[in-house]
Coordinates of C-alpha atoms in Angstrom, one line a residue:
M7 CA -57.3 216.3 -3.7
T8 CA -54.4 214.2 -1.7
V9 CA -51.2 215.3 -1.0
F10 CA -48.5 212.5 0.4
G11 CA -45.8 212.8 2.3
C12 CA -43.3 211.3 4.6
A13 CA -43.9 208.4 7.0
G14 CA -41.0 209.5 8.4
C15 CA -40.8 213.2 8.7
D16 CA -43.8 214.3 6.7
A17 CA -42.0 216.4 4.2
V18 CA -44.0 216.3 1.3
L19 CA -43.2 214.4 -1.7
S20 CA -46.0 214.5 -3.9
S21 CA -48.2 217.5 -5.3
Q22 CA -52.0 218.0 -5.5
L23 CA -53.4 214.5 -7.3
A24 CA -56.4 213.1 -7.7
Q25 CA -57.2 209.2 -7.6
V26 CA -58.3 207.5 -11.2
A27 CA -58.6 203.6 -11.3
L28 CA -55.3 201.8 -11.6
P29 CA -54.2 201.4 -15.5
V30 CA -54.8 197.7 -17.2
H31 CA -51.2 198.5 -18.8
V32 CA -49.4 199.4 -15.1
H33 CA -47.7 196.2 -15.4
Q34 CA -47.1 195.5 -18.9
K35 CA -44.4 195.5 -20.5
W36 CA -43.3 196.5 -25.1
G37 CA -41.4 195.9 -27.2
N38 CA -37.2 197.4 -26.9
G39 CA -37.7 201.4 -26.7
L40 CA -38.6 204.2 -24.5
L41 CA -42.4 204.0 -23.2
P42 CA -44.6 207.6 -22.3
V43 CA -45.3 208.3 -19.0
L44 CA -48.1 205.9 -17.3
M45 CA -50.1 208.6 -15.3
E46 CA -51.9 211.4 -15.8
P47 CA -49.8 214.5 -14.5
G48 CA -52.1 215.6 -11.7
T49 CA -53.0 211.5 -10.9
Y50 CA -52.3 209.0 -8.8
A51 CA -53.5 204.7 -8.5
V52 CA -53.3 202.4 -5.9
D53 CA -52.3 198.7 -6.5
L54 CA -54.0 196.7 -4.1
E55 CA -52.1 193.5 -5.0
P56 CA -48.6 193.1 -2.9
S57 CA -45.2 194.6 -4.1
G58 CA -42.2 193.9 -4.0
P59 CA -39.9 191.6 -1.8
P60 CA -40.5 188.8 -0.2
W61 CA -41.6 186.5 -3.5
L62 CA -42.4 183.3 -3.7
S63 CA -42.0 180.3 -6.2
W64 CA -45.7 178.7 -7.4
S65 CA -44.4 175.1 -5.6
E66 CA -43.7 176.6 -2.2
I67 CA -47.2 178.9 -2.5
G68 CA -49.0 176.2 -3.2
A69 CA -52.5 176.1 -5.5
D70 CA -55.3 177.1 -2.1
E71 CA -52.9 179.4 -1.2
A72 CA -52.8 181.3 -4.1
A73 CA -56.3 181.2 -4.9
A74 CA -57.0 182.6 -1.3
R75 CA -55.6 185.9 -2.0
G76 CA -57.3 185.9 -6.0
V77 CA -54.6 183.9 -7.9
F78 CA -56.0 181.0 -9.9
A79 CA -53.9 179.8 -12.1
P80 CA -49.7 179.1 -12.1
E81 CA -46.9 182.3 -12.0
R82 CA -43.6 182.7 -12.0
A83 CA -43.4 184.2 -8.2
L84 CA -45.6 185.7 -6.2
S85 CA -44.9 188.7 -4.3
F86 CA -45.6 188.9 0.0
G87 CA -44.6 192.4 0.4
P88 CA -47.2 195.2 1.4
P89 CA -50.2 195.4 -0.3
G90 CA -51.3 199.5 -1.7
A91 CA -48.2 200.8 -3.7
I92 CA -49.0 204.5 -5.3
V93 CA -48.0 205.8 -8.5
I94 CA -47.7 208.9 -10.3
A95 CA -46.3 210.7 -12.4
P96 CA -42.5 211.2 -12.5
G97 CA -42.9 215.1 -12.6
D98 CA -45.8 215.1 -9.9
A99 CA -42.5 213.6 -7.1
R100 CA -41.6 217.1 -4.4
G101 CA -38.5 216.6 -2.5
T102 CA -36.5 213.2 -3.3
I103 CA -33.1 212.4 -3.9
L104 CA -32.1 209.2 -5.9
I105 CA -29.9 206.9 -4.2
P106 CA -27.0 205.9 -6.4
D107 CA -26.2 202.9 -5.3
R108 CA -30.1 201.4 -6.5
C109 CA -29.9 202.6 -10.2
G110 CA -30.2 199.7 -12.1
G111 CA -31.5 199.1 -14.7
C112 CA -31.6 197.6 -18.6
C113 CA -30.0 200.4 -21.1
C114 CA -32.0 203.5 -20.9
G115 CA -32.6 204.0 -17.0
L116 CA -34.0 202.3 -13.9
D117 CA -36.1 199.5 -13.9
G118 CA -36.5 199.1 -9.8
R119 CA -34.4 195.6 -9.4
D120 CA -32.7 196.9 -6.4
G121 CA -35.8 198.2 -4.2
P122 CA -36.8 201.5 -4.0
N123 CA -34.5 204.4 -5.2
L124 CA -35.9 207.8 -4.4
A125 CA -35.1 208.5 -0.8
C126 CA -36.9 212.1 1.0
A127 CA -34.4 214.5 0.4
Q128 CA -35.4 215.4 3.7
C129 CA -35.0 212.6 6.5
G130 CA -33.4 210.2 3.7
Q131 CA -35.5 207.2 4.4
P132 CA -36.3 205.2 0.8
V133 CA -39.9 206.2 0.2
A134 CA -40.2 205.6 -3.7
T135 CA -39.0 203.9 -6.7
R136 CA -38.3 205.4 -10.2
I137 CA -39.3 203.4 -13.2
D138 CA -38.1 204.7 -17.0
D139 CA -35.9 202.2 -18.7
C140 CA -37.0 200.7 -22.0
S141 CA -39.8 198.8 -22.4
L142 CA -41.1 200.1 -19.2
W143 CA -44.1 202.4 -18.5
Q144 CA -41.9 205.2 -16.9
A145 CA -43.6 206.4 -13.8
V146 CA -42.9 206.9 -9.4
W147 CA -44.1 204.1 -7.2
F148 CA -44.5 205.4 -3.6
A149 CA -43.9 202.0 -1.4
P150 CA -47.1 201.5 0.9
N151 CA -45.7 201.6 4.0
A152 CA -43.3 204.8 3.1
V153 CA -45.8 207.6 3.1
R154 CA -49.2 209.0 4.2
A155 CA -51.8 211.4 3.2
L156 CA -51.0 214.7 4.3
P157 CA -53.8 217.4 5.5
D158 CA -54.7 219.0 2.4
N159 CA -57.0 222.3 2.7
Q160 CA -58.2 221.9 -1.4
P161 CA -61.8 220.6 -2.2
T162 CA -62.5 216.8 -2.5
G163 CA -62.6 216.0 -6.0
R164 CA -65.9 214.6 -6.7
T165 CA -66.4 211.5 -8.8
T166 CA -68.6 212.2 -12.0
G167 CA -70.7 209.9 -13.6
W168 CA -70.8 208.1 -16.5
E169 CA -70.1 211.0 -19.1
W170 CA -68.9 209.0 -21.5
Q171 CA -69.0 211.7 -23.6
K172 CA -66.0 213.6 -22.2
W173 CA -63.7 210.2 -21.7
Q174 CA -61.0 210.6 -23.8
S175 CA -60.6 207.7 -26.8
V176 CA -57.0 205.4 -26.5
P177 CA -55.8 205.7 -30.3
P178 CA -55.2 202.2 -31.7
V179 CA -52.7 202.9 -33.9
A180 CA -49.6 204.8 -33.3
P181 CA -48.7 207.8 -35.8
D182 CA -45.6 205.2 -37.2
G183 CA -48.4 202.7 -38.0
S184 CA -47.4 200.5 -35.2
W185 CA -49.9 198.7 -32.5
S186 CA -50.8 200.7 -29.7
P187 CA -49.0 199.1 -26.4
R188 CA -52.4 200.6 -24.0
W189 CA -54.8 199.5 -26.7
A190 CA -53.1 196.0 -26.8
A191 CA -53.1 195.7 -23.4
A192 CA -56.6 196.7 -22.8
V193 CA -57.8 194.2 -25.9
G194 CA -55.6 191.3 -23.9
A195 CA -57.1 192.2 -20.6
G196 CA -60.8 192.1 -22.3
L197 CA -60.1 189.0 -24.3
A198 CA -58.9 187.1 -21.2
H199 CA -63.0 188.1 -19.7
L200 CA -64.4 187.8 -23.2
L201 CA -63.0 183.8 -23.1
A202 CA -64.0 183.6 -20.0
A203 CA -67.6 184.5 -20.4
S204 CA -68.2 182.5 -23.6
E205 CA -68.1 179.4 -21.4
G206 CA -65.4 177.8 -24.0
T207 CA -68.3 178.0 -27.2
P208 CA -68.3 179.6 -29.8
V209 CA -69.8 184.0 -30.0
A210 CA -70.8 185.8 -32.9
L211 CA -69.5 188.9 -33.1
P212 CA -71.1 192.0 -34.7
N213 CA -69.6 194.2 -37.6
G214 CA -67.5 196.5 -37.3
P215 CA -64.5 197.3 -34.4
I216 CA -65.6 194.4 -32.1
T217 CA -64.9 192.0 -34.5
D218 CA -61.6 193.9 -35.7
T219 CA -60.4 193.7 -32.2
F220 CA -61.7 190.5 -31.0
G221 CA -62.5 188.2 -34.0
H222 CA -58.8 186.9 -35.0
A223 CA -57.9 186.4 -31.5
L224 CA -61.6 185.0 -31.0
D225 CA -61.2 182.3 -33.8
A226 CA -57.6 181.1 -32.9
L227 CA -58.7 180.2 -29.1
L228 CA -62.1 178.6 -30.0
P229 CA -64.3 175.9 -31.5
A230 CA -65.7 176.8 -34.5
G231 CA -69.3 175.5 -34.6
T232 CA -72.3 177.2 -34.2
P233 CA -72.4 180.8 -32.1
A234 CA -74.5 180.1 -28.7
K235 CA -74.0 183.4 -27.6
T236 CA -73.7 186.8 -29.1
V237 CA -71.4 189.5 -28.2
T238 CA -72.6 193.3 -27.9
L239 CA -71.8 196.7 -26.9
A240 CA -73.8 197.7 -23.5
G241 CA -73.0 200.8 -21.3
P242 CA -74.1 205.0 -20.9
G243 CA -75.5 206.2 -24.7
V244 CA -75.8 202.8 -26.1
P245 CA -79.4 202.1 -26.4
T246 CA -81.2 199.9 -24.0
R247 CA -82.0 196.0 -25.4
E248 CA -82.3 193.1 -25.2
F249 CA -78.9 191.1 -23.2
T250 CA -80.8 187.6 -23.2
G251 CA -78.0 185.5 -24.4
R252 CA -75.6 187.6 -24.5
I253 CA -72.2 188.5 -23.3
L254 CA -71.9 192.8 -22.6
L255 CA -68.9 194.5 -23.3
V256 CA -68.9 197.2 -20.3
P257 CA -67.0 199.9 -19.5
Q258 CA -65.1 200.3 -16.4
H259 CA -65.7 204.0 -15.2
P260 CA -62.0 205.8 -15.1
Q261 CA -61.8 206.5 -11.9
T262 CA -63.6 204.0 -9.7
G263 CA -63.1 201.3 -11.9
E264 CA -66.6 200.5 -11.2
R265 CA -68.1 198.0 -14.0
W266 CA -70.4 200.2 -15.8
L267 CA -73.6 196.7 -14.9
A268 CA -77.2 197.2 -16.5
S269 CA -79.7 195.6 -15.1
T270 CA -79.4 191.9 -16.6
T271 CA -78.2 188.3 -16.0
A272 CA -76.2 188.3 -19.2
K273 CA -71.8 188.4 -18.3
T274 CA -70.6 191.4 -18.6
V275 CA -66.6 191.8 -19.5
P276 CA -65.2 195.3 -18.4
M277 CA -63.0 197.5 -20.8
P278 CA -61.1 200.1 -19.6
A279 CA -63.2 203.5 -20.4
D280 CA -61.0 204.4 -23.4
A281 CA -61.1 201.3 -25.2
W282 CA -64.7 201.1 -24.5
K283 CA -65.3 204.4 -26.0
Q284 CA -63.0 204.0 -29.0
L285 CA -65.4 200.9 -30.0
A286 CA -68.6 202.4 -29.0
S287 CA -67.1 205.5 -30.7
P288 CA -64.7 205.2 -33.1
G289 CA -64.6 208.3 -34.7
E290 CA -64.5 209.5 -38.3
P291 CA -61.5 211.7 -39.7
L292 CA -62.0 215.1 -39.3
L293 CA -62.8 217.0 -42.7
L294 CA -61.9 219.8 -44.0
P295 CA -62.5 221.4 -47.3
V296 CA -59.2 221.7 -49.6
T297 CA -58.8 225.8 -51.1
G298 CA -57.1 225.0 -54.8
G299 CA -57.6 221.5 -56.8
L300 CA -61.0 220.5 -56.1
P301 CA -64.4 221.6 -56.9
D302 CA -66.2 223.6 -54.1
G303 CA -68.1 221.4 -51.8
V304 CA -65.5 218.4 -52.2
Q305 CA -63.6 217.4 -48.6
R306 CA -60.9 215.3 -48.4
D307 CA -60.0 213.6 -45.4
D308 CA -57.8 215.7 -43.2
P309 CA -55.7 214.2 -41.5
L310 CA -55.7 210.7 -42.9
P311 CA -56.9 207.7 -41.0
R312 CA -53.9 205.3 -39.2
Y313 CA -53.9 202.1 -40.6
P314 CA -51.4 199.5 -39.3
W315 CA -48.8 198.0 -41.3
E316 CA -49.7 194.0 -39.0
P317 CA -52.2 192.1 -37.7
L318 CA -53.5 193.0 -33.8
R319 CA -52.1 191.1 -31.4
P320 CA -53.2 191.5 -28.0
D321 CA -50.6 191.7 -25.1
W322 CA -50.1 188.2 -23.8
G323 CA -48.4 189.1 -20.9
V324 CA -51.7 191.5 -19.9
F325 CA -54.0 188.7 -21.5
L326 CA -51.9 186.4 -18.3
H327 CA -51.8 188.6 -15.6
T328 CA -55.9 188.8 -16.1
L329 CA -56.8 185.4 -17.2
A330 CA -54.9 183.8 -13.7
R331 CA -56.9 186.5 -11.8
I332 CA -60.5 185.0 -13.1
P333 CA -61.0 181.8 -11.3
A334 CA -62.8 180.7 -13.9
V335 CA -58.9 180.0 -15.5
R336 CA -59.6 176.3 -13.4
E337 CA -62.1 175.3 -15.9
P338 CA -59.8 172.2 -17.2
W339 CA -60.7 174.0 -20.7
L340 CA -59.4 177.7 -20.1
R341 CA -56.6 176.2 -18.2
R342 CA -55.6 174.5 -21.3
I343 CA -55.6 177.7 -22.9
Y344 CA -53.6 179.5 -20.3
D345 CA -50.9 177.3 -20.3
R346 CA -50.5 177.0 -23.8
V347 CA -50.1 180.8 -24.2
K348 CA -47.6 180.9 -21.3
D349 CA -45.6 178.3 -23.1
H350 CA -46.0 179.8 -26.8
P351 CA -46.4 183.3 -25.7
Y352 CA -45.8 184.8 -29.3
A353 CA -48.2 181.7 -31.2
R354 CA -51.3 182.9 -32.9
P355 CA -52.9 185.0 -32.3
F356 CA -50.3 186.8 -29.7

């Protein structure tokens, strides 16, 4: 367990927190309404990429310098601030106060446009940024150089194994019939890796959730023809099979972010653990006996399964962010897809 404190005065700035993997939807922008809290209570994650000013345009950076830091396709600008920002749930922040002249946003709250907007209540130093505006996940971001881990007498939380039965799956469809933003982000990131693994050739998808999730997008982005490879699910709890000529959809550990690796040379496509479990175990509607009106032993679905009111559209922003960080995007065929989506982000399948 970790407690974060002010680097200047050691004042406590957080509750006790356990580290988890950085969510794939961490920088997602979605819709026009308010989004929920990004992090589960009692957890934190670290973004290893630089954040904050200074920002440099792609023309100022150059392809070689960008590639050296793991970005292989043009982005509008890249941060050259310090890496290692720490994100927590707003309810886990302690001992901070708002900085009134840094509370800029759009229409519903704060978006961090003015820099750190939370100060240490004890010494007054800016330490974090509160985000709660429309289209953004609600979070508090500790500036990397403004906080440090304080000594904590609580037992260190252990890293669990691949106990996938205990993982929570992400519901693809929200209660109002729209697609879940978390699901759209997970599919956008997975699609980027899946395209790279395909090497530009058609792939065969198994009937069921994988085809429902990726089929429409792959049909739009890959050429038609005889499939060269087969996509299949692999991971803990999935029976081992021959993986030759297959692309494996595998989970990332929810605490460490580590990719599940089978003893195979097959290409692997990482998926967030909650999204992978949804594909591996879609679940069945809870069946409850009905009292009155139906014969004994007859059951009905309760609650009714949720059905979306529009086709699934992977999050194009997450897709581009992920694809830009895969070295294969430098190959001409994949770079063409990247440029096309960047120039026309709302065209099919997005």
